mmCIF file of C-alpha atoms in Angstrom:
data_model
loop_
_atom_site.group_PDB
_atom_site.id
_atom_site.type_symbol
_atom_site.label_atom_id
_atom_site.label_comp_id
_atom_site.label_asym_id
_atom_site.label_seq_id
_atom_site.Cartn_x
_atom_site.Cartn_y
_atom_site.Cartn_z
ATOM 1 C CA UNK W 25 0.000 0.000 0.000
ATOM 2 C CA UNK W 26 1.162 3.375 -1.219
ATOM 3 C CA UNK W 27 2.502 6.365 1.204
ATOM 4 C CA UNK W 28 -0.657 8.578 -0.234
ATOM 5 C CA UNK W 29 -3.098 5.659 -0.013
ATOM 6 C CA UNK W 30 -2.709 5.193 3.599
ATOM 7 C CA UNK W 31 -2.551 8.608 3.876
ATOM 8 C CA UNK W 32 -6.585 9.019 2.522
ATOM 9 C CA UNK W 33 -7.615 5.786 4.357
ATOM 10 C CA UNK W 34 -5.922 7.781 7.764
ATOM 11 C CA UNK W 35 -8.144 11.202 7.017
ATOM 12 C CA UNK W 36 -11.193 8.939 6.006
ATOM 13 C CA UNK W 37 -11.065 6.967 9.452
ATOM 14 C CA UNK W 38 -10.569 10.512 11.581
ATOM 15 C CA UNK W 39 -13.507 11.902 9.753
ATOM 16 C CA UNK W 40 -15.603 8.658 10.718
ATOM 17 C CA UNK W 41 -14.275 8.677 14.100
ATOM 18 C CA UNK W 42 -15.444 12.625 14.407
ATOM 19 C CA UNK W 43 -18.704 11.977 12.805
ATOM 20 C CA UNK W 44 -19.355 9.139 15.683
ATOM 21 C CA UNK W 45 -18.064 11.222 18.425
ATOM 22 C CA UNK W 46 -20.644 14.408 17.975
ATOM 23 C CA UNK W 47 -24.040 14.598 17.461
ATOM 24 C CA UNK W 48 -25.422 15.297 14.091
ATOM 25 C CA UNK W 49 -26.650 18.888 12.740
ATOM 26 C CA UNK W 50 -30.544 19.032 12.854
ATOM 27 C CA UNK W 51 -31.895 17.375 10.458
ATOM 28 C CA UNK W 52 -33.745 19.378 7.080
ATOM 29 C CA UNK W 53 -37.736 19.402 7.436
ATOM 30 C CA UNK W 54 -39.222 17.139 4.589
ATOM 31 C CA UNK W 55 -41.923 19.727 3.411
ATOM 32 C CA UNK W 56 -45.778 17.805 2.292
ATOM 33 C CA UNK W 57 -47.500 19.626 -0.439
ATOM 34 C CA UNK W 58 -50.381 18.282 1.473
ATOM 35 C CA UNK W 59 -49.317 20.505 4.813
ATOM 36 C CA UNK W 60 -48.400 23.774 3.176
ATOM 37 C CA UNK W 61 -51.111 26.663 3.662
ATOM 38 C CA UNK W 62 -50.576 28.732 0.415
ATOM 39 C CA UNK W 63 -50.976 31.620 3.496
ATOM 40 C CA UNK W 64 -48.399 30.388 5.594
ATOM 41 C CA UNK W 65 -47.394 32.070 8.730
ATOM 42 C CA UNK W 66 -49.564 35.145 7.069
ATOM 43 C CA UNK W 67 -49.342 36.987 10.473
ATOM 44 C CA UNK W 68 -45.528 37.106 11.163
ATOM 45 C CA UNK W 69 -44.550 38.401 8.011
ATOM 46 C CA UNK W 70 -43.127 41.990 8.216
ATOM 47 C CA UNK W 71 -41.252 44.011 5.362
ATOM 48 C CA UNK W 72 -37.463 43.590 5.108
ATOM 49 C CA UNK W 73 -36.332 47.487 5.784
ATOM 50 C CA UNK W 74 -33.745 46.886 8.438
ATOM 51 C CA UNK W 75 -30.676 45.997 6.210
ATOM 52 C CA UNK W 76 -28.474 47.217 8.246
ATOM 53 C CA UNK W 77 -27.929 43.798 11.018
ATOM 54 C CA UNK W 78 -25.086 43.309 12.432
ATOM 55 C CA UNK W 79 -22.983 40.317 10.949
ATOM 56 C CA UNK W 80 -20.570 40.168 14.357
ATOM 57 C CA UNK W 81 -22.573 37.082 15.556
ATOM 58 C CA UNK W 82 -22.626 35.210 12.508
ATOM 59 C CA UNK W 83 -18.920 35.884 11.889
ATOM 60 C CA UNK W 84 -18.332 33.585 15.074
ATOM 61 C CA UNK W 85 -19.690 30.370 13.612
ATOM 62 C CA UNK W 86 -18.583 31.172 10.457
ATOM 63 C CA UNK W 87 -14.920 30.931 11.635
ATOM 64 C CA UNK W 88 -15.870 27.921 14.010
ATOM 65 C CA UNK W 89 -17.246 26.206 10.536
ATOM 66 C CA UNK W 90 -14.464 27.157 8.664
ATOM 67 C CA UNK W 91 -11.893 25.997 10.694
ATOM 68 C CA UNK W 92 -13.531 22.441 10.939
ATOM 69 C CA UNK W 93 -13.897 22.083 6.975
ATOM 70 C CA UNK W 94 -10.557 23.833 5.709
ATOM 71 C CA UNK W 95 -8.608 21.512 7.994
ATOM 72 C CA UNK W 96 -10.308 18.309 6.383
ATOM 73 C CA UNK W 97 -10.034 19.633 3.167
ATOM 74 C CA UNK W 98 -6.907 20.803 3.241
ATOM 75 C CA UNK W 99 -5.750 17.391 4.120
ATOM 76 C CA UNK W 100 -7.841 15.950 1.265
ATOM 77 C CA UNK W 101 -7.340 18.641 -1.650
ATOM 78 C CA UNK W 102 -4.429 16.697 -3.209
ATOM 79 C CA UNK W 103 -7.600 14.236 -4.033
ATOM 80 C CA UNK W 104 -10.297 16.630 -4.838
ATOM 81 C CA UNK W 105 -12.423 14.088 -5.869
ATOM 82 C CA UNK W 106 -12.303 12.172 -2.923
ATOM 83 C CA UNK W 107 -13.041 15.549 -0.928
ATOM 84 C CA UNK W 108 -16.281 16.023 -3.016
ATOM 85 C CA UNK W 109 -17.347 11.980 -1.851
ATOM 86 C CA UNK W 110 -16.799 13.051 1.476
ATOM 87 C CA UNK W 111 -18.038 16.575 1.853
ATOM 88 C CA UNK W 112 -21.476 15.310 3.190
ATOM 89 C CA UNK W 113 -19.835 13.230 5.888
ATOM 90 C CA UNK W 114 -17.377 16.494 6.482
ATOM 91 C CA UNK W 115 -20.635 18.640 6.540
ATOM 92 C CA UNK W 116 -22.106 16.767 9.405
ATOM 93 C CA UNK W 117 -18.578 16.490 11.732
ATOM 94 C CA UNK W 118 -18.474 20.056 10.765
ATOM 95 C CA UNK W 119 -21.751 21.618 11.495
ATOM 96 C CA UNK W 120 -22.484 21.043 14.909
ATOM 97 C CA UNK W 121 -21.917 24.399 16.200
ATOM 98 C CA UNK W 122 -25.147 25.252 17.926
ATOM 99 C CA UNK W 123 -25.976 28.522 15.659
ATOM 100 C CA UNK W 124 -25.477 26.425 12.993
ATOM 101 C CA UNK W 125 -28.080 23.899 14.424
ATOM 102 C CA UNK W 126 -30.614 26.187 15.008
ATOM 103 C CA UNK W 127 -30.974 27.227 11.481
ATOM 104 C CA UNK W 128 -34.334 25.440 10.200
ATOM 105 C CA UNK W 129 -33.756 24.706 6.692
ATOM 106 C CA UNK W 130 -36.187 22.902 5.130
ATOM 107 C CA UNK W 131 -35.733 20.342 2.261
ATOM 108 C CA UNK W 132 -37.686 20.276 -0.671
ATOM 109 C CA UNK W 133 -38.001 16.899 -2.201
ATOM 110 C CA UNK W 134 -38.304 15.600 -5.564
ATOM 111 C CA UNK W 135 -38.798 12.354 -7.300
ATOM 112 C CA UNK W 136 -34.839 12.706 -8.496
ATOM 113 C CA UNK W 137 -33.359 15.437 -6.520
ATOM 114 C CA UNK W 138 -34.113 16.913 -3.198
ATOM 115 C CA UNK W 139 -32.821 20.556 -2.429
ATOM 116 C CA UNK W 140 -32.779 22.917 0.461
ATOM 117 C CA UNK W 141 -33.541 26.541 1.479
ATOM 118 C CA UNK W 142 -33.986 28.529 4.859
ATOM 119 C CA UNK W 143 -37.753 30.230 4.632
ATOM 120 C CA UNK W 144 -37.683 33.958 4.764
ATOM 121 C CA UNK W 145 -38.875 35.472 7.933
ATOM 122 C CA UNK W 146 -39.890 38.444 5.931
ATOM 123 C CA UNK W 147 -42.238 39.953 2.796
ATOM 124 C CA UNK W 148 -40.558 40.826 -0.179
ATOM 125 C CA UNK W 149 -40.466 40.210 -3.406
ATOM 126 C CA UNK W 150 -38.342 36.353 -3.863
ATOM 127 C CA UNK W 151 -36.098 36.180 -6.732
ATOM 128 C CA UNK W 152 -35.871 32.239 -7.760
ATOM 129 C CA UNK W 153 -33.040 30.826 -10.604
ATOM 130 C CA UNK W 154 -32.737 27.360 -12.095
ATOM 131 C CA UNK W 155 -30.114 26.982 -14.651
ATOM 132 C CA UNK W 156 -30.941 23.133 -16.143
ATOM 133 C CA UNK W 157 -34.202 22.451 -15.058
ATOM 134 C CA UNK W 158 -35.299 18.668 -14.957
ATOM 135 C CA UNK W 159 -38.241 16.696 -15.622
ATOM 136 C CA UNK W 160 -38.630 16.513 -12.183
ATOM 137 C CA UNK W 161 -41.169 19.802 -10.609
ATOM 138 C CA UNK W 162 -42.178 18.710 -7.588
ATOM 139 C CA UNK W 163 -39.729 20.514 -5.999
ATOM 140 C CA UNK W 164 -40.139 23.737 -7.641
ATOM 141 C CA UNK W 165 -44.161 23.310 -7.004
ATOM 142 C CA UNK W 166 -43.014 23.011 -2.730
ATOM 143 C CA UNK W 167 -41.198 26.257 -3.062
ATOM 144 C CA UNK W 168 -44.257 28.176 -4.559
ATOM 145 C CA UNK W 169 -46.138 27.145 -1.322
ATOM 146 C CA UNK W 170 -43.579 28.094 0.924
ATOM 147 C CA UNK W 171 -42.452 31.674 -0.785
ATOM 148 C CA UNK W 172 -44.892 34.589 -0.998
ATOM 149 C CA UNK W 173 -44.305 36.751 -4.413
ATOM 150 C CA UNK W 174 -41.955 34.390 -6.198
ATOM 151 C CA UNK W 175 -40.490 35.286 -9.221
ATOM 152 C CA UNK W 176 -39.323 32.038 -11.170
ATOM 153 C CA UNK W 177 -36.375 31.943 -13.560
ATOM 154 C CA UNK W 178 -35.660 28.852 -15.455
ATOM 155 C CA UNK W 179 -33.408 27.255 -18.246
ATOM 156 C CA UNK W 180 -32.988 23.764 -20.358
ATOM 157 C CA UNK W 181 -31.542 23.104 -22.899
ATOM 158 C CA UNK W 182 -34.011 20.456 -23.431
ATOM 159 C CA UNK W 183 -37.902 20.155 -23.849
ATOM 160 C CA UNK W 184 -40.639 22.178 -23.966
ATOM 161 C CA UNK W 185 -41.925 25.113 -21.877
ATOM 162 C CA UNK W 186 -41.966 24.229 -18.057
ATOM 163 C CA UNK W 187 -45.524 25.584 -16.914
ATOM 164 C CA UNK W 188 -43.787 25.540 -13.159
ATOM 165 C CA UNK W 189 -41.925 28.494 -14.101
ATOM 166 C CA UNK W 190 -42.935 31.880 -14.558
ATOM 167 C CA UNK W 191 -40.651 33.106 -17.014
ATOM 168 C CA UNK W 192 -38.897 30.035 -19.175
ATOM 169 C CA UNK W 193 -35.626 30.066 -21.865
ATOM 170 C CA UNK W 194 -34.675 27.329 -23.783
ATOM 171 C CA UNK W 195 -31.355 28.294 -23.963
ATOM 172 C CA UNK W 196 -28.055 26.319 -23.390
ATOM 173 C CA UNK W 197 -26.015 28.128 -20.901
ATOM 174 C CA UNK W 198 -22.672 28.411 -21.478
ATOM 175 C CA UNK W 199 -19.502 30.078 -20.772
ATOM 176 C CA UNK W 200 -19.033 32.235 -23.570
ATOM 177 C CA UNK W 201 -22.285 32.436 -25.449
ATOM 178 C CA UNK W 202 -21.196 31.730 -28.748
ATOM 179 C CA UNK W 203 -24.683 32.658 -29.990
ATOM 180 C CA UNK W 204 -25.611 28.886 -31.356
ATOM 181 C CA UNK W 205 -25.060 25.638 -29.775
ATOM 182 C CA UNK W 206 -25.896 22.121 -31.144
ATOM 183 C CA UNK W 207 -27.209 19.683 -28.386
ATOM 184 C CA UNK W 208 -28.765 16.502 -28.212
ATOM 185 C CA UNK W 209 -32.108 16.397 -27.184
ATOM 186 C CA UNK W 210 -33.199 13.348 -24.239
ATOM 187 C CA UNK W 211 -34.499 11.291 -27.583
ATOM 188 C CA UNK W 212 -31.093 11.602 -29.430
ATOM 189 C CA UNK W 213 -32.122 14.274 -31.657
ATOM 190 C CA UNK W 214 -30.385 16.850 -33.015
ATOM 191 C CA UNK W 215 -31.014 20.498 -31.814
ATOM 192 C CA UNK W 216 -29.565 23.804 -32.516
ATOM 193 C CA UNK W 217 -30.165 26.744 -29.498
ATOM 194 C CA UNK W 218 -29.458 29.700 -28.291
ATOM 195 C CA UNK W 219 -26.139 30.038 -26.339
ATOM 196 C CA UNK W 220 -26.176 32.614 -23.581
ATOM 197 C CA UNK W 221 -23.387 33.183 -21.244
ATOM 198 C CA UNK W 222 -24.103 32.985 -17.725
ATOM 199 C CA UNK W 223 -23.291 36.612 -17.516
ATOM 200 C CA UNK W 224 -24.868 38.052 -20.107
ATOM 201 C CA UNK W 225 -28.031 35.827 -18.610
ATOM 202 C CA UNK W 226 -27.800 37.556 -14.784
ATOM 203 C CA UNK W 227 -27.387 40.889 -16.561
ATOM 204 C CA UNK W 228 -29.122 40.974 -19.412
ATOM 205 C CA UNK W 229 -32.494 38.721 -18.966
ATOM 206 C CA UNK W 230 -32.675 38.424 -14.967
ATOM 207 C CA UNK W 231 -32.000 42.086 -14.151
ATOM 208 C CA UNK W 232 -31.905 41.318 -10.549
ATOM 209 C CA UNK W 233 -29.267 42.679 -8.513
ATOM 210 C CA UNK W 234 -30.660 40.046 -5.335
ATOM 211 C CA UNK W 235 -31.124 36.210 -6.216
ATOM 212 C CA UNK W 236 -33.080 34.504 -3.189
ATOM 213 C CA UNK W 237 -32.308 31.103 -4.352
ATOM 214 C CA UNK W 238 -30.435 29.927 -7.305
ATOM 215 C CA UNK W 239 -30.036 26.133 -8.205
ATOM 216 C CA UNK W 240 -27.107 24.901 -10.521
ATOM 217 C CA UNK W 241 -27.896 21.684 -12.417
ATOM 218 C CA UNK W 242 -25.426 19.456 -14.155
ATOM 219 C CA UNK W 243 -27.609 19.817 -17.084
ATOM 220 C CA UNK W 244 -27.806 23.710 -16.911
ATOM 221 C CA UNK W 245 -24.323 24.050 -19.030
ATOM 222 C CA UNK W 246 -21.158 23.739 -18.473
ATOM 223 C CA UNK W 247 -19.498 27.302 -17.281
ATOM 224 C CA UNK W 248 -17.430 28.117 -14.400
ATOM 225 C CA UNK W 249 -19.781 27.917 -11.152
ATOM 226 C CA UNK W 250 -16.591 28.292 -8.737
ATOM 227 C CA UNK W 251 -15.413 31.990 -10.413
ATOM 228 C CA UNK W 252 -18.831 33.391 -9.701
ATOM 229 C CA UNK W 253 -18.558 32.875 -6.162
ATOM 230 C CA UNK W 254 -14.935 33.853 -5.240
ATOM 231 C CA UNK W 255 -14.127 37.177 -4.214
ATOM 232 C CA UNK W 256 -14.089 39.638 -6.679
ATOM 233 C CA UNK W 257 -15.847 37.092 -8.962
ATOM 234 C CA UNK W 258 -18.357 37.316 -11.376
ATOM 235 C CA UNK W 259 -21.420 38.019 -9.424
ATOM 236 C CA UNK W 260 -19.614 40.693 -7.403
ATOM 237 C CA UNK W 261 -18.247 42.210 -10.630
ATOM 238 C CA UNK W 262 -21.895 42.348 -11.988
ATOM 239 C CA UNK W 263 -23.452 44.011 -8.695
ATOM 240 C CA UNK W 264 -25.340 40.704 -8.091
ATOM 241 C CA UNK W 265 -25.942 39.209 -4.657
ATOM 242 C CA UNK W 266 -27.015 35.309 -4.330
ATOM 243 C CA UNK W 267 -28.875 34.490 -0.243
ATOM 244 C CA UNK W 268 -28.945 30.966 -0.850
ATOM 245 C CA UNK W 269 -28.273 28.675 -3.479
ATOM 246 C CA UNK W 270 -27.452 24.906 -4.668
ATOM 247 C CA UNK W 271 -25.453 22.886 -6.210
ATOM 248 C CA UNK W 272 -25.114 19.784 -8.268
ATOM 249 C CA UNK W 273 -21.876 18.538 -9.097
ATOM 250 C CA UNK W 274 -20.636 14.808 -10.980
ATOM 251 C CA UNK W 275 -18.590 12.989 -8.914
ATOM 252 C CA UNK W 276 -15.817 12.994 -11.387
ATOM 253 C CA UNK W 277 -16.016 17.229 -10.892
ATOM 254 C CA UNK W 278 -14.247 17.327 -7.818
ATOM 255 C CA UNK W 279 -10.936 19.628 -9.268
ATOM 256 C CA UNK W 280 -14.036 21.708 -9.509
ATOM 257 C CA UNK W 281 -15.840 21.650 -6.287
ATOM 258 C CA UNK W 282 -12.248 22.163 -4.844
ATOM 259 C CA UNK W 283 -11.911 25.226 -5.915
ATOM 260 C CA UNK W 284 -15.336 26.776 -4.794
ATOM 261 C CA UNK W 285 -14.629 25.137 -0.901
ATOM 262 C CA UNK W 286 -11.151 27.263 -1.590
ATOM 263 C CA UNK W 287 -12.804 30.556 -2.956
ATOM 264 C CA UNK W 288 -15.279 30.168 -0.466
ATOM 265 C CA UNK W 289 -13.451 30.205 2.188
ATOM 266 C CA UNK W 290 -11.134 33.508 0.858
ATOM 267 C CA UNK W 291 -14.697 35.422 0.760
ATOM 268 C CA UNK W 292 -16.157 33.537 3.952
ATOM 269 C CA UNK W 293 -19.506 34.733 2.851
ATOM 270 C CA UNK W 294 -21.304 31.651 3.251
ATOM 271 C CA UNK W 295 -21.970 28.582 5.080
ATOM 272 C CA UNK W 296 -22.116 25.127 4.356
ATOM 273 C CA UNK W 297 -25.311 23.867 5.482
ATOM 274 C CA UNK W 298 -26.461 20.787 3.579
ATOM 275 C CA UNK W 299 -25.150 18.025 1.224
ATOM 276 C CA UNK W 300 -25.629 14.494 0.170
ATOM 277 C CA UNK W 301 -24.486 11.568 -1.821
ATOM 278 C CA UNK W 302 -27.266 9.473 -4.144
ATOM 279 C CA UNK W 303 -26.928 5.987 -3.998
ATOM 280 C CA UNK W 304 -25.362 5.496 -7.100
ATOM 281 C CA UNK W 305 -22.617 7.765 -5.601
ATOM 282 C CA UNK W 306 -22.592 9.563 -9.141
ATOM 283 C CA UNK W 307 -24.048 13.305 -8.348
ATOM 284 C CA UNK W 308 -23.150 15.234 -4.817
ATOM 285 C CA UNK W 309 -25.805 17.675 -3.945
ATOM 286 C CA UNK W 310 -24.713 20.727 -1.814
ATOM 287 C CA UNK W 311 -26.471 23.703 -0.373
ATOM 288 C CA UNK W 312 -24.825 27.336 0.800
ATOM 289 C CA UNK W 313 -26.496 30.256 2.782
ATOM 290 C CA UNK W 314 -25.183 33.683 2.752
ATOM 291 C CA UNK W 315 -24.493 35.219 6.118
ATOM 292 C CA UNK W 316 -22.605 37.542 4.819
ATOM 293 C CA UNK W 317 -24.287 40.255 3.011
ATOM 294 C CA UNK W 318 -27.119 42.444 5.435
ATOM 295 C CA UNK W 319 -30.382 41.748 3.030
ATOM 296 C CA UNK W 320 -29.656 37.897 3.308
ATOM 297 C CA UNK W 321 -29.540 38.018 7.062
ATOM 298 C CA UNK W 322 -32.288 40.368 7.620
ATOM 299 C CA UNK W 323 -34.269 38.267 5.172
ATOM 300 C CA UNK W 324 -33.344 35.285 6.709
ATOM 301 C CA UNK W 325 -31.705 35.142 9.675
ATOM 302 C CA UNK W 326 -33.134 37.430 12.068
#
């Protein structure tokens, strides 16, 4: 057995050990279309016009959180891939600080996919973005019960127009937005569309300097998720702010996932809440909040 084999079988068995040792994080609330009232907690909603809270108190956890997930990954980054296979185990050593606890996020599940998202405590207009929306719209149909005023934003590269959504492109997004792409459609055929950059989409079609929630599907493109979240990246550069979004990643896409965890933790603007690993151990599923930015926390967190 190799040096660097023993090495990953050494941090995998401290990881285990950890994750026996603690208690895990709260669990995510399974939401029942069944138990949503379309007028859900009608009487406690108030208008977000305090954006001024104080991010001291979050900034504590946030360090606590940190510390606990740079270590592991920076004993695992020489095998990013390996990192991304773990990151749901790392998530729950990692997040038993008790602020981190007491954040409710609920879970909205799908017949493929389940995601996640902390309800807003507040009334405002809530700015939703898919980029590669699925067959799948059960989860999409949750969120409309649970968010007041949602505006929905969605794009595939394949099919028809999803009713679920209130404003729909069938666009492949890219990196550069060539203008045309050719794609294969799910029944092999042959289809020519419009190729937008995932700039020119935020600035251009959006128009929203505040994203509520934003999902990234392996099927939404292929473009550079990690830049856009770094500091100094693309969605600063464009003015836009993101509360809460997540994130679906291959398993062989771990160089990848590397470097958000890295430019993550340079802008320590959010926290990693949730993740998970299907069955198949092919896709990782992964879920950040913003406690960085005032709106997000007053919107959220308060």
């Amino acid at each position: 057995m190799t040096i660097q084999c023993i090495f990953s079988f050494s941090i995998i068995v401290l990881i285990i050990v950890l994750f026996l040792s603690v208690s895990l994080k709260a669990s995510s609330v399974p939401l029942n279309p069944e138990n949503i009232d379309p007028e859900i907690q009608d009487n406690n909603f108030s208008i977000c016009l305090d954006t001024t809270s104080p991010t001291k108190y979050y900034d504590e956890f946030l360090n606590l959180q940190y510390s606990c997930i740079h270590s592991l990954w920076n004993k695992l980054k020489r095998n990013p891939n390996q990192f991304l296979l773990l990151y749901p185990l790392i998530i729950s050593v990692c997040g038993n600080e008790n602020e981190v606890k007491n954040i409710q996020v609920d879970q909205y599940p799908g017949k493929e996919k389940s995601y996640w998202g902390v309800s807003p405590k507040c009334e405002e207009q809530h700015v939703f973005v898919t980029l590669g929306i699925g067959n799948d719209s059960e989860a999409i149909r949750l969120m409309k019960k649970k968010f007041r005023s949602l505006s929905s934003y969605g794009t595939s590269a394949y099919g028809s127009k999803h009713e679920d959504y209130d404003h729909f492109y069938n666009y492949a997004i890219g990196i550069n937005g060539t203008g045309l792409q050719t794609v294969y459609g799910t029944n092999g055929e042959i289809m020519e569309l419009k190729d937008v950059s995932v700039s020119s989409f935020f600035k251009n079609i959006i128009k929203q300097n505040i994203i509520d929630m934003l999902w990234i599907n392996i099927d939404g493109g292929e473009f550079e998720y990690w830049s856009y979240f770094s500091k100094k990246g693309q969605f600063e550069k464009l003015g836009i702010t993101v509360c809460q979004f997540n994130l679906e990643v291959d398993r062989n896409d771990g160089n990848n996932f590397s470097k958000l965890s890295s430019n993550l933790f340079e802008s320590e603007t959010y926290i990693f809440l949730r993740a998970e690993i299907k069955a198949n151990r092919e896709t990782v599923y992964a879920y950040f909040l913003n406690i960085r930015h005032p709106y997000c926390i007053q919107k959220y967190l308060r």
